[in-house]
mmCIF file of C-alpha atoms in Angstrom:
data_model
loop_
_atom_site.group_PDB
_atom_site.id
_atom_site.type_symbol
_atom_site.label_atom_id
_atom_site.label_comp_id
_atom_site.label_asym_id
_atom_site.label_seq_id
_atom_site.Cartn_x
_atom_site.Cartn_y
_atom_site.Cartn_z
ATOM 1 C CA VAL G 1 71.163 95.467 92.738
ATOM 2 C CA PRO G 2 69.796 93.491 95.691
ATOM 3 C CA GLU G 3 66.017 93.781 95.898
ATOM 4 C CA PRO G 4 64.133 94.146 99.192
ATOM 5 C CA HIS G 5 62.106 91.119 100.272
ATOM 6 C CA THR G 6 58.736 92.879 100.478
ATOM 7 C CA GLY G 7 56.440 89.920 99.985
ATOM 8 C CA GLY G 8 55.149 91.666 96.877
ATOM 9 C CA ARG G 9 56.168 91.892 93.245
ATOM 10 C CA LEU G 10 59.753 91.120 92.165
ATOM 11 C CA ARG G 11 60.338 94.373 90.295
ATOM 12 C CA LEU G 12 63.739 94.078 88.570
ATOM 13 C CA ASN G 13 64.848 90.465 88.877
ATOM 14 C CA SER G 14 68.334 91.978 88.769
ATOM 15 C CA LEU G 15 70.335 88.974 89.954
ATOM 16 C CA CYS G 16 68.767 86.743 87.329
ATOM 17 C CA GLY G 17 69.622 89.402 84.759
ATOM 18 C CA ILE G 18 73.288 89.229 85.773
ATOM 19 C CA ASN G 19 73.156 85.464 85.469
ATOM 20 C CA LEU G 20 71.634 85.640 81.977
ATOM 21 C CA ALA G 21 74.085 88.294 80.773
ATOM 22 C CA GLY G 22 77.050 86.421 82.232
ATOM 23 C CA HIS G 23 76.037 83.237 80.463
ATOM 24 C CA ALA G 24 75.644 85.052 77.143
ATOM 25 C CA LEU G 25 79.026 86.758 77.480
ATOM 26 C CA THR G 26 80.733 83.503 78.425
ATOM 27 C CA ARG G 27 79.271 81.662 75.434
ATOM 28 C CA ALA G 28 80.444 84.510 73.209
ATOM 29 C CA GLY G 29 83.983 84.202 74.579
ATOM 30 C CA TYR G 30 84.086 87.399 76.644
ATOM 31 C CA ARG G 31 85.565 87.835 80.122
ATOM 32 C CA TYR G 32 83.442 89.964 82.446
ATOM 33 C CA ALA G 33 83.042 91.139 86.020
ATOM 34 C CA TYR G 34 79.906 91.941 87.960
ATOM 35 C CA VAL G 35 78.791 93.896 90.999
ATOM 36 C CA TYR G 36 75.840 92.732 93.076
ATOM 37 C CA ALA G 37 75.426 95.726 95.383
ATOM 38 C CA GLU G 38 73.711 99.062 95.762
ATOM 39 C CA PRO G 39 75.375 101.846 93.731
ATOM 40 C CA THR G 40 76.239 103.622 96.988
ATOM 41 C CA ASP G 41 77.864 100.528 98.492
ATOM 42 C CA PRO G 42 81.668 100.981 98.868
ATOM 43 C CA LEU G 43 82.023 97.490 97.403
ATOM 44 C CA ALA G 44 80.620 98.730 94.097
ATOM 45 C CA LEU G 45 83.100 101.601 93.962
ATOM 46 C CA ASP G 46 85.988 99.271 94.837
ATOM 47 C CA VAL G 47 85.105 96.853 92.050
ATOM 48 C CA VAL G 48 84.666 99.601 89.460
ATOM 49 C CA THR G 49 87.911 101.308 90.515
ATOM 50 C CA THR G 50 89.897 98.086 90.436
ATOM 51 C CA ARG G 51 88.522 97.048 87.062
ATOM 52 C CA SER G 52 89.195 100.472 85.573
ATOM 53 C CA GLN G 53 92.803 100.351 86.795
ATOM 54 C CA ALA G 54 93.258 96.914 85.267
ATOM 55 C CA GLY G 55 91.531 98.004 82.078
ATOM 56 C CA ARG G 56 93.926 100.915 81.703
ATOM 57 C CA VAL G 57 96.897 98.553 82.000
ATOM 58 C CA ARG G 58 95.391 96.214 79.414
ATOM 59 C CA ARG G 59 94.818 99.130 77.044
ATOM 60 C CA LEU G 60 98.397 100.377 77.438
ATOM 61 C CA LEU G 61 99.823 96.895 76.926
ATOM 62 C CA ARG G 62 97.969 96.658 73.636
ATOM 63 C CA GLY G 63 100.268 98.459 71.243
ATOM 64 C CA ALA G 64 103.185 98.749 73.679
ATOM 65 C CA ARG G 65 106.675 98.354 72.233
ATOM 66 C CA ILE G 66 109.550 96.880 74.249
ATOM 67 C CA GLY G 67 113.103 97.386 73.007
ATOM 68 C CA ARG G 68 115.112 94.153 73.153
ATOM 69 C CA VAL G 69 118.762 95.173 73.130
ATOM 70 C CA GLY G 70 120.844 92.163 72.124
ATOM 71 C CA GLU G 71 120.280 88.503 72.967
ATOM 72 C CA ASN G 72 119.784 86.970 76.399
ATOM 73 C CA PRO G 73 122.953 85.373 77.817
ATOM 74 C CA ALA G 74 123.590 81.689 77.166
ATOM 75 C CA GLY G 75 121.928 79.544 79.809
ATOM 76 C CA PHE G 76 119.472 82.254 80.870
ATOM 77 C CA GLU G 77 116.327 80.505 79.698
ATOM 78 C CA THR G 78 114.398 82.624 82.197
ATOM 79 C CA CYS G 79 114.910 85.489 79.744
ATOM 80 C CA LEU G 80 113.794 83.794 76.536
ATOM 81 C CA VAL G 81 111.249 85.834 74.597
ATOM 82 C CA ASN G 82 107.942 84.492 73.284
ATOM 83 C CA ARG G 83 107.204 87.057 70.590
ATOM 84 C CA ALA G 84 104.144 85.359 69.138
ATOM 85 C CA GLY G 85 102.636 84.721 72.551
ATOM 86 C CA LEU G 86 103.193 88.296 73.702
ATOM 87 C CA ALA G 87 101.626 89.654 70.523
ATOM 88 C CA GLU G 88 98.634 87.331 70.722
ATOM 89 C CA ARG G 89 97.917 87.594 74.449
ATOM 90 C CA PHE G 90 98.840 91.213 75.144
ATOM 91 C CA GLY G 91 98.996 92.890 71.746
ATOM 92 C CA LEU G 92 102.505 94.187 72.338
ATOM 93 C CA GLU G 93 105.548 94.222 70.076
ATOM 94 C CA VAL G 94 109.156 93.306 70.813
ATOM 95 C CA VAL G 95 111.523 95.565 68.856
ATOM 96 C CA ASP G 96 115.030 94.232 68.206
ATOM 97 C CA ILE G 97 117.880 96.694 68.765
ATOM 98 C CA ASP G 98 121.444 95.775 67.830
ATOM 99 C CA LEU G 99 123.744 96.241 70.806
ATOM 100 C CA ARG G 100 126.876 97.223 68.902
ATOM 101 C CA GLU G 101 125.604 98.915 65.754
ATOM 102 C CA GLN G 102 122.759 100.875 67.323
ATOM 103 C CA VAL G 103 123.518 101.362 71.018
ATOM 104 C CA PHE G 104 127.308 101.405 71.263
ATOM 105 C CA ALA G 105 127.759 103.407 68.062
ATOM 106 C CA ALA G 106 125.156 105.974 69.100
ATOM 107 C CA ALA G 107 126.533 106.245 72.642
ATOM 108 C CA GLN G 108 130.040 106.926 71.364
ATOM 109 C CA ALA G 109 128.654 109.771 69.248
ATOM 110 C CA ILE G 110 126.914 111.554 72.146
ATOM 111 C CA PRO G 111 128.686 114.851 72.934
ATOM 112 C CA GLN G 112 130.704 114.793 76.146
ATOM 113 C CA ALA G 113 128.944 117.935 77.332
ATOM 114 C CA GLU G 114 125.587 116.165 77.245
ATOM 115 C CA ALA G 115 126.875 113.345 79.442
ATOM 116 C CA GLN G 116 128.478 115.854 81.795
ATOM 117 C CA ALA G 117 125.168 117.678 82.193
ATOM 118 C CA ILE G 118 123.447 114.425 83.167
ATOM 119 C CA GLY G 119 126.292 113.704 85.585
ATOM 120 C CA ALA G 120 126.021 117.131 87.193
ATOM 121 C CA GLU G 121 122.325 116.588 87.879
ATOM 122 C CA LEU G 122 122.976 113.074 89.193
ATOM 123 C CA ALA G 123 125.666 114.410 91.530
ATOM 124 C CA THR G 124 122.980 116.402 93.362
ATOM 125 C CA ARG G 125 121.192 113.139 94.229
ATOM 126 C CA VAL G 126 124.050 110.770 95.070
ATOM 127 C CA SER G 127 127.385 110.822 96.842
ATOM 128 C CA GLY G 128 130.753 109.730 95.484
ATOM 129 C CA LEU G 129 130.215 110.329 91.773
ATOM 130 C CA ALA G 130 133.399 112.389 91.447
ATOM 131 C CA ASP G 131 135.442 109.514 92.881
ATOM 132 C CA LEU G 132 134.700 107.199 89.948
ATOM 133 C CA ASP G 133 136.591 106.908 86.682
ATOM 134 C CA THR G 134 135.327 109.869 84.667
ATOM 135 C CA SER G 135 135.648 108.334 81.216
ATOM 136 C CA ALA G 136 133.835 105.107 82.101
ATOM 137 C CA THR G 137 131.138 106.978 84.028
ATOM 138 C CA GLU G 138 130.474 109.230 81.055
ATOM 139 C CA LYS G 139 130.081 106.172 78.830
ATOM 140 C CA THR G 140 127.296 104.910 81.107
ATOM 141 C CA LEU G 141 125.643 108.325 81.007
ATOM 142 C CA LYS G 142 125.954 108.436 77.212
ATOM 143 C CA THR G 143 124.253 105.035 77.114
ATOM 144 C CA TYR G 144 121.401 106.502 79.154
ATOM 145 C CA VAL G 145 121.045 109.395 76.699
ATOM 146 C CA THR G 146 121.128 106.972 73.762
ATOM 147 C CA LEU G 147 118.422 104.699 75.134
ATOM 148 C CA LYS G 148 116.257 107.607 76.254
ATOM 149 C CA ASP G 149 116.469 109.103 72.762
ATOM 150 C CA MET G 150 115.529 105.711 71.278
ATOM 151 C CA ALA G 151 112.541 105.438 73.599
ATOM 152 C CA ASP G 152 111.329 108.846 72.462
ATOM 153 C CA SER G 153 111.999 108.434 68.743
ATOM 154 C CA GLN G 154 110.802 104.822 68.411
ATOM 155 C CA ARG G 155 107.905 105.047 70.901
ATOM 156 C CA LEU G 156 109.343 102.368 73.165
ATOM 157 C CA GLN G 157 107.729 101.787 76.552
ATOM 158 C CA GLY G 158 110.726 99.966 78.040
ATOM 159 C CA PHE G 159 113.984 98.119 77.452
ATOM 160 C CA ALA G 160 115.396 94.658 78.076
ATOM 161 C CA VAL G 161 119.161 95.022 77.822
ATOM 162 C CA ARG G 162 122.061 92.629 77.352
ATOM 163 C CA CYS G 163 124.090 94.222 80.132
ATOM 164 C CA TRP G 164 127.079 91.856 80.101
ATOM 165 C CA PRO G 165 129.721 91.080 79.002
ATOM 166 C CA GLU G 166 129.950 93.455 76.019
ATOM 167 C CA PHE G 167 129.235 96.645 77.968
ATOM 168 C CA PHE G 168 132.338 95.934 80.028
ATOM 169 C CA THR G 169 134.583 94.360 77.406
ATOM 170 C CA GLU G 170 133.757 96.565 74.412
ATOM 171 C CA LEU G 171 132.220 99.858 75.547
ATOM 172 C CA GLY G 172 134.180 99.991 78.799
ATOM 173 C CA CYS G 173 131.431 100.720 81.322
ATOM 174 C CA ALA G 174 128.490 99.201 83.190
ATOM 175 C CA ALA G 175 124.940 99.467 81.860
ATOM 176 C CA CYS G 176 123.393 99.437 85.338
ATOM 177 C CA GLY G 177 123.451 103.183 85.979
ATOM 178 C CA ALA G 178 121.826 103.936 82.633
ATOM 179 C CA MET G 179 119.045 101.447 83.324
ATOM 180 C CA SER G 180 118.511 102.852 86.817
ATOM 181 C CA LEU G 181 118.046 106.346 85.413
ATOM 182 C CA LEU G 182 115.681 105.066 82.734
ATOM 183 C CA SER G 183 113.511 103.200 85.241
ATOM 184 C CA ASP G 184 113.549 106.217 87.548
ATOM 185 C CA GLY G 185 112.104 108.231 84.661
ATOM 186 C CA LEU G 186 109.358 105.619 84.113
ATOM 187 C CA THR G 187 110.969 103.844 81.189
ATOM 188 C CA PRO G 188 111.292 100.420 82.824
ATOM 189 C CA SER G 189 114.521 98.620 82.009
ATOM 190 C CA SER G 190 115.621 95.134 82.932
ATOM 191 C CA CYS G 191 118.960 93.418 82.642
ATOM 192 C CA GLU G 192 119.907 90.161 80.908
ATOM 193 C CA VAL G 193 117.385 90.905 78.139
ATOM 194 C CA ASP G 194 114.449 89.914 80.360
ATOM 195 C CA VAL G 195 111.519 91.075 78.239
ATOM 196 C CA ASN G 196 108.892 89.557 80.537
ATOM 197 C CA GLY G 197 110.587 91.293 83.453
ATOM 198 C CA THR G 198 110.316 94.642 81.702
ATOM 199 C CA ILE G 199 106.646 93.985 80.933
ATOM 200 C CA THR G 200 106.051 93.184 84.604
ATOM 201 C CA GLN G 201 107.748 96.420 85.620
ATOM 202 C CA PHE G 202 105.615 98.325 83.112
ATOM 203 C CA ILE G 203 102.450 96.806 84.578
ATOM 204 C CA LEU G 204 103.489 97.628 88.138
ATOM 205 C CA GLN G 205 104.542 101.205 87.427
ATOM 206 C CA THR G 206 101.309 101.837 85.537
ATOM 207 C CA LEU G 207 99.335 100.759 88.596
ATOM 208 C CA SER G 208 101.455 102.582 91.171
ATOM 209 C CA GLY G 209 102.417 105.680 89.200
ATOM 210 C CA GLU G 210 105.941 105.112 90.522
ATOM 211 C CA PRO G 211 109.031 103.285 89.221
ATOM 212 C CA ALA G 212 109.385 99.519 89.471
ATOM 213 C CA PHE G 213 112.516 97.448 90.079
ATOM 214 C CA GLY G 214 113.475 94.067 88.622
ATOM 215 C CA SER G 215 115.678 92.111 91.005
ATOM 216 C CA ASP G 216 117.311 88.795 91.754
ATOM 217 C CA LEU G 217 116.361 86.783 94.821
ATOM 218 C CA VAL G 218 119.848 86.100 96.192
ATOM 219 C CA SER G 219 119.624 85.129 99.857
ATOM 220 C CA VAL G 220 117.520 84.682 102.979
ATOM 221 C CA ASP G 221 118.013 86.740 106.140
ATOM 222 C CA PRO G 222 116.907 84.391 108.957
ATOM 223 C CA GLU G 223 116.993 87.089 111.649
ATOM 224 C CA ALA G 224 114.718 89.406 109.682
ATOM 225 C CA ASP G 225 112.703 86.459 108.277
ATOM 226 C CA ALA G 226 113.118 88.173 104.932
ATOM 227 C CA LEU G 227 114.236 87.442 101.409
ATOM 228 C CA VAL G 228 117.183 89.431 100.105
ATOM 229 C CA LEU G 229 116.460 91.173 96.798
ATOM 230 C CA TRP G 230 119.461 92.494 94.896
ATOM 231 C CA HIS G 231 120.762 93.612 91.592
ATOM 232 C CA CYS G 232 124.162 95.014 90.702
ATOM 233 C CA GLY G 233 123.038 98.622 90.794
ATOM 234 C CA LEU G 234 119.983 99.319 88.652
ATOM 235 C CA ALA G 235 117.167 100.067 91.100
ATOM 236 C CA PRO G 236 115.569 103.471 90.458
ATOM 237 C CA LEU G 237 116.736 106.246 92.760
ATOM 238 C CA ALA G 238 113.143 106.890 93.833
ATOM 239 C CA MET G 239 113.382 103.654 95.837
ATOM 240 C CA ALA G 240 116.412 104.706 97.909
ATOM 241 C CA ASP G 241 116.012 104.797 101.690
ATOM 242 C CA PRO G 242 115.686 108.513 102.534
ATOM 243 C CA ASP G 243 117.530 108.045 105.826
ATOM 244 C CA THR G 244 120.837 107.730 103.956
ATOM 245 C CA THR G 245 122.250 109.423 100.876
ATOM 246 C CA PRO G 246 122.394 106.968 97.972
ATOM 247 C CA GLY G 247 125.843 106.300 96.617
ATOM 248 C CA VAL G 248 127.451 105.067 93.436
ATOM 249 C CA THR G 249 129.980 102.319 92.926
ATOM 250 C CA ILE G 250 131.783 100.062 90.468
ATOM 251 C CA HIS G 251 130.748 96.594 89.377
ATOM 252 C CA SER G 252 131.976 94.045 91.895
ATOM 253 C CA ASN G 253 133.395 91.736 89.220
ATOM 254 C CA ARG G 254 134.343 94.020 86.338
ATOM 255 C CA LYS G 255 135.469 96.990 88.468
ATOM 256 C CA LEU G 256 133.850 99.540 86.157
ATOM 257 C CA PRO G 257 131.191 102.210 86.844
ATOM 258 C CA LEU G 258 128.423 103.269 86.890
ATOM 259 C CA LEU G 259 126.261 101.451 89.432
ATOM 260 C CA LEU G 260 123.892 102.825 92.043
ATOM 261 C CA ASP G 261 124.510 101.761 95.635
ATOM 262 C CA PHE G 262 121.730 101.986 98.235
ATOM 263 C CA ALA G 263 119.246 100.089 100.365
ATOM 264 C CA LEU G 264 115.586 100.146 99.372
ATOM 265 C CA LYS G 265 113.324 102.373 101.430
ATOM 266 C CA PRO G 266 111.001 100.623 103.900
ATOM 267 C CA GLY G 267 107.344 100.284 103.010
ATOM 268 C CA GLN G 268 104.596 98.088 101.653
ATOM 269 C CA VAL G 269 105.370 96.589 98.247
ATOM 270 C CA THR G 270 103.740 94.423 95.620
ATOM 271 C CA VAL G 271 105.949 91.867 93.889
ATOM 272 C CA ALA G 272 104.996 90.255 90.607
ATOM 273 C CA ARG G 273 106.274 88.294 87.645
ATOM 274 C CA LEU G 274 104.844 87.600 84.223
ATOM 275 C CA SER G 275 105.961 83.986 84.200
ATOM 276 C CA GLU G 276 106.196 81.259 81.579
ATOM 277 C CA ALA G 277 107.738 78.675 83.896
ATOM 278 C CA ALA G 278 104.723 76.384 83.525
ATOM 279 C CA GLY G 279 104.780 76.618 79.720
ATOM 280 C CA ASP G 280 102.137 79.308 79.276
ATOM 281 C CA PHE G 281 101.761 82.815 80.635
ATOM 282 C CA ARG G 282 100.620 83.283 84.209
ATOM 283 C CA LEU G 283 100.903 86.098 86.722
ATOM 284 C CA VAL G 284 102.829 85.569 89.950
ATOM 285 C CA ILE G 285 101.707 87.954 92.704
ATOM 286 C CA GLY G 286 102.836 88.651 96.253
ATOM 287 C CA MET G 287 102.567 91.400 98.831
ATOM 288 C CA GLY G 288 104.870 92.282 101.682
ATOM 289 C CA GLU G 289 107.117 95.015 102.961
ATOM 290 C CA ILE G 290 110.674 96.164 102.611
ATOM 291 C CA VAL G 291 112.178 96.297 106.096
ATOM 292 C CA ARG G 292 115.290 98.058 107.293
ATOM 293 C CA GLY G 293 118.302 96.003 108.226
ATOM 294 C CA ARG G 294 122.005 95.693 107.659
ATOM 295 C CA LYS G 295 122.715 96.147 103.935
ATOM 296 C CA PRO G 296 123.785 92.647 102.873
ATOM 297 C CA PHE G 297 125.596 93.407 99.611
ATOM 298 C CA SER G 298 126.904 96.299 97.543
ATOM 299 C CA GLY G 299 124.661 97.596 94.789
ATOM 300 C CA THR G 300 120.908 98.074 95.146
ATOM 301 C CA THR G 301 119.318 95.708 97.611
ATOM 302 C CA GLY G 302 116.467 95.299 100.085
ATOM 303 C CA LEU G 303 115.011 92.936 102.666
ATOM 304 C CA LEU G 304 111.576 91.695 101.584
ATOM 305 C CA ARG G 305 109.255 90.249 104.214
ATOM 306 C CA LEU G 306 106.153 88.631 102.718
ATOM 307 C CA ASP G 307 102.985 87.224 104.285
ATOM 308 C CA ARG G 308 104.606 83.807 104.743
ATOM 309 C CA HIS G 309 107.923 82.937 106.377
ATOM 310 C CA ALA G 310 110.896 83.551 104.101
ATOM 311 C CA ASP G 311 111.833 79.871 103.859
ATOM 312 C CA GLN G 312 108.258 79.020 102.850
ATOM 313 C CA ILE G 313 108.322 81.640 100.088
ATOM 314 C CA LEU G 314 111.649 80.286 98.881
ATOM 315 C CA ASP G 315 110.177 76.781 98.787
ATOM 316 C CA ARG G 316 107.197 78.017 96.749
ATOM 317 C CA ILE G 317 109.408 79.818 94.233
ATOM 318 C CA LEU G 318 111.779 76.893 93.744
ATOM 319 C CA ALA G 319 109.043 74.243 93.750
ATOM 320 C CA GLU G 320 107.343 76.095 90.889
ATOM 321 C CA GLY G 321 110.610 76.632 89.016
ATOM 322 C CA LEU G 322 109.862 80.341 88.698
ATOM 323 C CA GLU G 323 112.151 82.754 86.888
ATOM 324 C CA HIS G 324 115.039 84.276 88.832
ATOM 325 C CA HIS G 325 113.789 87.853 88.429
ATOM 326 C CA LEU G 326 110.996 89.371 90.534
ATOM 327 C CA SER G 327 109.678 92.894 90.021
ATOM 328 C CA LEU G 328 108.337 95.182 92.717
ATOM 329 C CA THR G 329 106.753 98.561 93.259
ATOM 330 C CA TYR G 330 105.489 100.289 96.381
ATOM 331 C CA GLY G 331 101.878 99.912 97.534
ATOM 332 C CA ASP G 332 99.360 97.064 97.490
ATOM 333 C CA HIS G 333 98.203 96.534 93.910
ATOM 334 C CA ARG G 334 97.082 92.922 94.149
ATOM 335 C CA PRO G 335 93.367 93.559 93.460
ATOM 336 C CA ALA G 336 94.144 95.301 90.167
ATOM 337 C CA LEU G 337 96.672 92.608 89.213
ATOM 338 C CA ARG G 338 94.086 89.902 89.844
ATOM 339 C CA ALA G 339 91.552 91.840 87.783
ATOM 340 C CA LEU G 340 94.088 92.224 84.973
ATOM 341 C CA ALA G 341 94.822 88.500 85.065
ATOM 342 C CA HIS G 342 91.088 87.798 84.798
ATOM 343 C CA MET G 343 90.737 90.140 81.818
ATOM 344 C CA LEU G 344 93.660 88.485 80.032
ATOM 345 C CA ASN G 345 92.687 84.951 81.048
ATOM 346 C CA LEU G 346 95.970 84.504 82.934
ATOM 347 C CA PRO G 347 96.235 81.989 85.776
ATOM 348 C CA VAL G 348 97.435 83.569 89.029
ATOM 349 C CA TYR G 349 100.000 82.084 91.404
ATOM 350 C CA GLU G 350 100.070 83.733 94.826
ATOM 351 C CA LEU G 351 103.382 83.639 96.651
#
């Protein structure tokens, strides 16, 4: 605590005590934070709150289990998994799940009535579900049931799924709708077997208490000075703009359901990425807002306006060679992310 300059005795020598303790902790290899303020100072409460939020995330990461369903597609080095590094730095485990023998086989065994019950509930939240191919739609819903059951039985905190081509060519449906429903229920799921993307979503949803969305950066909207975030149709329904009823659709290339189709709701968002682009783990952080505008593509998409001009953000992403997936959740969670990075000794790159 700061001590009043009375001209008399230095009673506590508190600042020197912080200095001594910090030195001892550093020499012992510990990361720490400090507060130099009165206990009633709002700054003290802010620091303690932020550190406790970050500490909770760190605790939940330690022992977390992420289901890796299949292998990342050829050429998608952005989705390579560093098992040893994740175990050492975060204390989490990557659990391999065979796409055909475990997921497809289990999905095909799910009773039709169970998929129909999920579909009936979904139909109360979206429009157009009855217009899609019933058989293919039910296969997506059976996939959702399968993965949800796996999460419960195997204590999995999230999934990274090989969503193409086998879902289309062998099971006969799209994985997107299943992953959207999982993320909406706070089991974060990313496509293209992006384990680090799923971990990022898990971090963000833990901080916000709301679902997170892993997306591609696919375009720039010059008029809105915004980046266009998109993925085929896997954003959680909680993120849909309430001014319009979310819809469903088929995959634009494979022409199979089930995909969600809506624009993201406007509001302040935090974007992040657990990145290994520089060779070691670091945390990419940004803050901006989703703004309304003409929906640029089918699927789930939003216009992201950050603190810098869109072309400057694009330059920063490409100059750093960052991964092609960014995750987001609503609210400003940058202080807790920075505190988490400090606890885990992760460099931070601010977009």
